[in-house]
Amino acid sequence: SLRTEERQALLHEGSGSAAVNAFVEIVFDNSDNRFSMENSDEVVLRRTIGHKKDEFFLQRKRATKNEIMSLLEGAGFSKSNPYFIVQQGKVNALCTMSDGERLQLLKEVAGTTVYDEKKEESLAKMEENAASIEKIDETLEYMETKLEDLRGEKEELTQYQKLDKSRRAVEYTLYDKELRKAREALDEIEHSRNDEVDKLSQLDEEVRNMHEQIMAVQADQKTKTNALKRNQVYLKGLEKDKTTAMTHKTKLTLECKELEEQLQQGTELVAANKRELKKLNEEIAKVERELGDTVQPAYEEAKATMVRMTNERDEARKQMEGLYAKQGRGKQFRTKKDRDAHLQTQIKELEAAKAEKEELLNGQRDKLSGLRKSVASETKDIEKKRKDLQQKAKMLDELKRSVDEKKRLRNEMADSRKDQWRSISELSDKVTEAKEASRRALHDMKRSMPFATATGLDALKHIVVAEKLTVGVQYFGLVVENFELTDQKYQTAVEVAAQNSLFHIIVDTDDTAARIMKRLEKEKLGRVTFLPLSQLKVDSVRYPESTDVAPLMEQCITFDPVVRRAMEHVFARKLLARSVDVAATWSTRSHLDAITLDGDLCSRKGALTGGFVDQEKSKLRAHYALKTAEEDLKELEKEYKEMKEKSTAVDQQVSNIMGEVQRLEAKYANLDHMMSRTDDEVSKLEKQIERHNKQVKQIEDDVPNTETQVTSFDGQIARLREEMGTELTSTLTDDEQALLDQLKATQTRLDSEIDQHTQVLEDATVKRQKLQSLLEDNLIMRRTEITESSSRSRPGANNANVSQAQLKEDLAQKKRELEEAAQTTDDVDRQLSELKATDEKLRAEIMTIKNDLEKLKTEDSSYQKKLEKAHADQEKLLNKRSMCIQRREDYMRKIQELGSLPPAAELTSFTKKSIPALMKSLEDINKKLKKYSHVNKKAYDQFVNFSEQRDSLIKRKEELDEGGLKVKELIESLDRKKDEAINRTFRGVSAHFKDVFKELVPNGAGELIMRTAVDEVADTDAESDDENEIDLNNPDVSLYRGVGIKVRFSRVGENFMMSQLSGGQKALVAMALIFAIQRCDPAPFYLFDELDQALDSTYRAAVASLIKRQASPSDDEENPRESTQFICSTFRPELVAAANRHFGISHQNKVSSLHLLEKDDALNFIANLMTEEEAVGEVTSLAPSKAKASKKRKAAERTAERTAEEEDAEQVEEE
């Protein structure tokens, strides 16, 4: 093993980063299957050297050093012969060895190390045997002394045993009498105890009944108290409802009164309106008759007359103006042509003016026609909109009735919802009470079982759901949940029979149980016991045929056949017995457990369990209480859920109705808004028709004037055309003058008549305007107001505009609401009265319950005192019974401790004696036994044991003596084999040394000489006897002192010892010894590291020739030889020339690389290397030196780098 610093030095030298590890890898050719590895033509070994440890690899896989060593040993690489690999210093070491060191080397080659190790083991074994024999001798000496003492103790023990037999006979008789006495007393106590037990059971039953009555009364009290609280809550709610109902009723009463007043006022107003409307209609008719019959015709006539007169005057004036113009044109124009041109211009102007007037007239006529059409269309629209208003009014009434109906239904639903809320509140309280009862029952049940079991059972429900187990198929629940009692009287017996097995879990298979237990362990949720139906094995039971007992499983319980195996596991070996005596008898006979109805258990193993059974702590009672509470809770929760669903449905209906009401109200408001808009549109249309009628009348008045003007233009144009072509003159003709005079007279007359008729027209116009103003601005407007006040009303309008029909309808609706409010108030009053009566009744019942509870508690206190007294009496009896049982057990134990009893004949002599006499006899015997108090009661056993041990030790000693002889023989055999191996090895190495030296130095000779103690004996004159006489021909190996070497290097001459040789000769002799050792113990291959370093060229050639011969196979019958591989590293040409394969090794970046070279390249490299060595003066001697070789290699590397022939120094290897 290498130290850390040695490893570091081996891995890295010089500058640069340190290497972490390095490795050496060897690849062996295994085509001949030398290595015991199948299907491996190559074997790869690698050793990786790190900073702390080495690692070994075989075939690229990690292996131990011992595995590698075993593999190499099996392939022929002997550990005892380390010379198949020769390092640089090995040759020098052989050169400097002493004779003794060579002898030790010879022993290593002979493999004597194994013999020495076995000899040391044998010697250690002999020492152990000697120590064991010495210890056995000491023990045997002690045993002989002890056996002598035990022989005397045996005599005393014989006398003691006689007295002891008499003592045991007396003690047995005495104990037997005392035992019978204790049994008689125990029987008397048992009878008294049975009476007390019956009395205690009766008292306990009465106490239990009393407790149940108290609990029932307390539960009733709690129920009544909760009912009273709920009733008070309902009272408060009803009082609020009453206040709300009274407020609503009062409000409706006031609204009805107000509507009645409005209706009365409306009726009076309608009557007044009718009278006024009638009067207005009469006045309107009168005014219209006057206007139509008198005023309007007079106005029309006056107006027509005025128009006619005005037109005639204007026509006369225009004719006069034409005559005057004609007269003036005679003076104005010089020629006829100028005049005619001027007249033509005037005609054109008049025609243009006429065209404008005609266009105006046509426009007026078109506008008049359009206005008349508009009036007709608007009149139709008004009629259509009024019909639409009537339809919408009907729809509005229907919507109002629908809204009222929905509101009524909503109120009914709200009342129903209040009732449901009360019921839900009551059910909620009942559910809370049921949950509390279930919680108490569960608590009582948990108290009746171990804590770990209760914890586990709590978690089972969640685990069953989490594991997705099918209830009834994979998971069946508790044992207690899988059977029913046929009668409640069997409850105690079944509970005592099952004990905690009631809480075991029934499952289908052990796999299901394992899954659940795994979850329990993982989550730390307690412990439970499982009964896998697939694993339970119940032996068939043969029940006794007797009327006193019956199979408990068949008599007391019923269950599903699926879980029969689990029930048999719990109850199959249980009997139901009439009494304790019957139970004791049949439990012994049938080997079954027998239980009485009172819960006394007689085990088949003989144990008797009984006494008071507290029913308050009963497991079955707690289970049935929990079951009942859970069923009640489930029923109440179901009812609560149904009521909740109904309430939710009612809430949904109320919400739907509210949504419907809101939708209808929105529709009502939208329809009302549309009607308002339609009313506005009708009003606008009526106003527009009136405006259009006025425009028509105006246009009708303007059309005649326009027509007159057009006619006037035609006359003027005609006159001007008549004038054209006439003679130009400045005077009028006679006819024209007469016409002018006539026209002047006519104008004067018409002006006078117009002035007179203007006053008449103004009077008619004023009278007409007065009547029209009275009719339109007063009478008709008032009639319209009265008519509108009697028409349909709309929500949100002023009360003054509300119609009587709407008021009647509103009044009827309010009266219906008032009746409903009154009914609601009456119902609330009735419910309030009922709740008050219920409140008084509940208070009275609670008071009664409190009194009854006080009485029951007083009675319970009395029963408790009686029960305590009964318990005390039973406790005394139990103490007496315990004392008697203790006495009985003591005497039975004493009888059992007596061991074997004397024969019955010896006992008979003591049977008739009384207890005092027996006590006296026992005292006398004990006094005699005191003399033998020191007696060894185990003398017989000890004497036998010591005798057997002595015989065993003697036999063991003989075995050890025989083993010592065998070990001694083994040592002698090992020494003999060791001597033979050393002599055989020496002869072989010596013979091979002669041959090898002869091959290396043909003219020389060499031999090995064994130096022994014979040489020392020959030099002394000491005499020895026959035992110490030395065989000079066959000396013992122990006499060997060393191995010497004698050689000569010429045919004739003296022999030289190693110390007399030069360095090169020593190296050659050492190599001859190495080759001799290798031939003696051949290896598959040999590895030489610069073996020829210290040799001259002659010896190097001889060595190379020897290696080549030894590497080649030989067919010599006497000495056949297979081919052997030699790997040599060298810097000399002799080995390179003899090798058949050559490799160069380069080193770069801390990595060695192998290169295959040709022989010529290798020789050239060696030659260059030697030349460079001589040039730098580095080769000074042929003596092998490791330091010089290192310098040589470094110089070679530097030279190779300079010459660029190789990257680093190359070495040549021979194969």
CSV table of N, CA and C in Angstrom, one decimal, residues 45 100 146 166 216 316 345 368 372 435 453 497 567 576 585 591 689 694 715 731 820 891 897 977 1057 1103 1140 1215:
chain,number,residue,atom,x,y,z
A,45,LEU,N,-7.3,-6.2,-18.0
A,45,LEU,CA,-7.1,-5.8,-16.6
A,45,LEU,C,-6.7,-4.4,-16.5
A,100,GLY,N,22.4,-16.2,2.3
A,100,GLY,CA,21.1,-16.5,3.1
A,100,GLY,C,19.9,-15.9,2.4
A,146,LYS,N,-15.9,-34.1,45.0
A,146,LYS,CA,-17.3,-33.8,45.1
A,146,LYS,C,-18.2,-35.1,45.2
A,166,SER,N,-44.0,-38.9,55.8
A,166,SER,CA,-45.0,-38.8,56.9
A,166,SER,C,-45.5,-37.4,57.1
A,216,ALA,N,-86.3,10.4,30.5
A,216,ALA,CA,-87.5,10.7,29.6
A,216,ALA,C,-88.2,12.0,30.0
A,316,ALA,N,-115.7,99.3,-64.2
A,316,ALA,CA,-116.0,100.6,-64.7
A,316,ALA,C,-114.8,101.5,-64.7
A,345,THR,N,-96.7,96.1,-76.1
A,345,THR,CA,-95.9,96.0,-74.9
A,345,THR,C,-96.9,95.8,-73.7
A,368,LEU,N,-106.0,73.7,-51.9
A,368,LEU,CA,-107.3,73.5,-51.4
A,368,LEU,C,-107.6,72.0,-51.5
A,372,ARG,N,-108.0,69.4,-48.3
A,372,ARG,CA,-109.2,68.5,-48.1
A,372,ARG,C,-108.9,67.1,-48.0
A,435,LYS,N,-79.8,15.2,16.9
A,435,LYS,CA,-78.3,15.2,16.8
A,435,LYS,C,-77.7,15.1,18.2
A,453,THR,N,-59.8,1.5,19.6
A,453,THR,CA,-60.8,0.9,18.7
A,453,THR,C,-61.8,2.0,18.3
A,497,ALA,N,-71.1,-12.9,26.0
A,497,ALA,CA,-70.5,-13.9,25.1
A,497,ALA,C,-69.6,-13.3,24.1
A,567,MET,N,-70.1,-14.9,12.5
A,567,MET,CA,-71.0,-15.1,13.7
A,567,MET,C,-70.5,-16.4,14.3
A,576,LEU,N,-76.2,-21.1,26.0
A,576,LEU,CA,-77.0,-20.3,26.9
A,576,LEU,C,-77.6,-21.3,28.0
A,585,THR,N,-71.5,-27.1,34.8
A,585,THR,CA,-71.6,-28.5,34.4
A,585,THR,C,-71.3,-28.7,32.9
A,591,HIS,N,-66.9,-28.7,26.6
A,591,HIS,CA,-65.7,-27.8,26.3
A,591,HIS,C,-66.2,-26.6,25.5
A,689,ILE,N,-106.6,69.3,-38.0
A,689,ILE,CA,-107.8,69.4,-38.8
A,689,ILE,C,-108.4,70.7,-38.8
A,694,LYS,N,-109.6,75.9,-41.4
A,694,LYS,CA,-109.5,77.3,-41.5
A,694,LYS,C,-108.8,77.7,-42.8
A,715,GLY,N,-110.4,91.4,-70.0
A,715,GLY,CA,-111.1,92.6,-70.6
A,715,GLY,C,-110.1,93.6,-71.1
A,731,THR,N,-108.8,112.4,-79.8
A,731,THR,CA,-110.2,112.6,-79.2
A,731,THR,C,-110.8,111.2,-79.3
A,820,GLU,N,-109.6,40.8,2.5
A,820,GLU,CA,-108.5,39.9,2.7
A,820,GLU,C,-107.6,40.4,4.0
A,891,TYR,N,-55.2,-23.8,50.3
A,891,TYR,CA,-55.1,-25.2,50.6
A,891,TYR,C,-55.0,-26.1,49.4
A,897,GLU,N,-48.6,-28.4,46.1
A,897,GLU,CA,-47.1,-28.2,46.5
A,897,GLU,C,-46.6,-29.4,47.2
A,977,LYS,N,7.3,-32.4,3.5
A,977,LYS,CA,6.9,-31.9,2.1
A,977,LYS,C,7.6,-30.6,1.8
A,1057,MET,N,33.6,-16.7,-6.9
A,1057,MET,CA,32.4,-16.5,-6.2
A,1057,MET,C,31.8,-15.1,-6.7
A,1103,VAL,N,22.2,-12.7,-24.4
A,1103,VAL,CA,20.9,-12.6,-23.7
A,1103,VAL,C,19.8,-12.5,-24.7
A,1140,ASN,N,10.6,-9.7,-32.8
A,1140,ASN,CA,9.8,-9.8,-34.1
A,1140,ASN,C,8.7,-8.7,-34.2
A,1215,GLU,N,8.6,-8.5,-28.4
A,1215,GLU,CA,7.5,-9.5,-28.2
A,1215,GLU,C,7.9,-10.8,-28.7
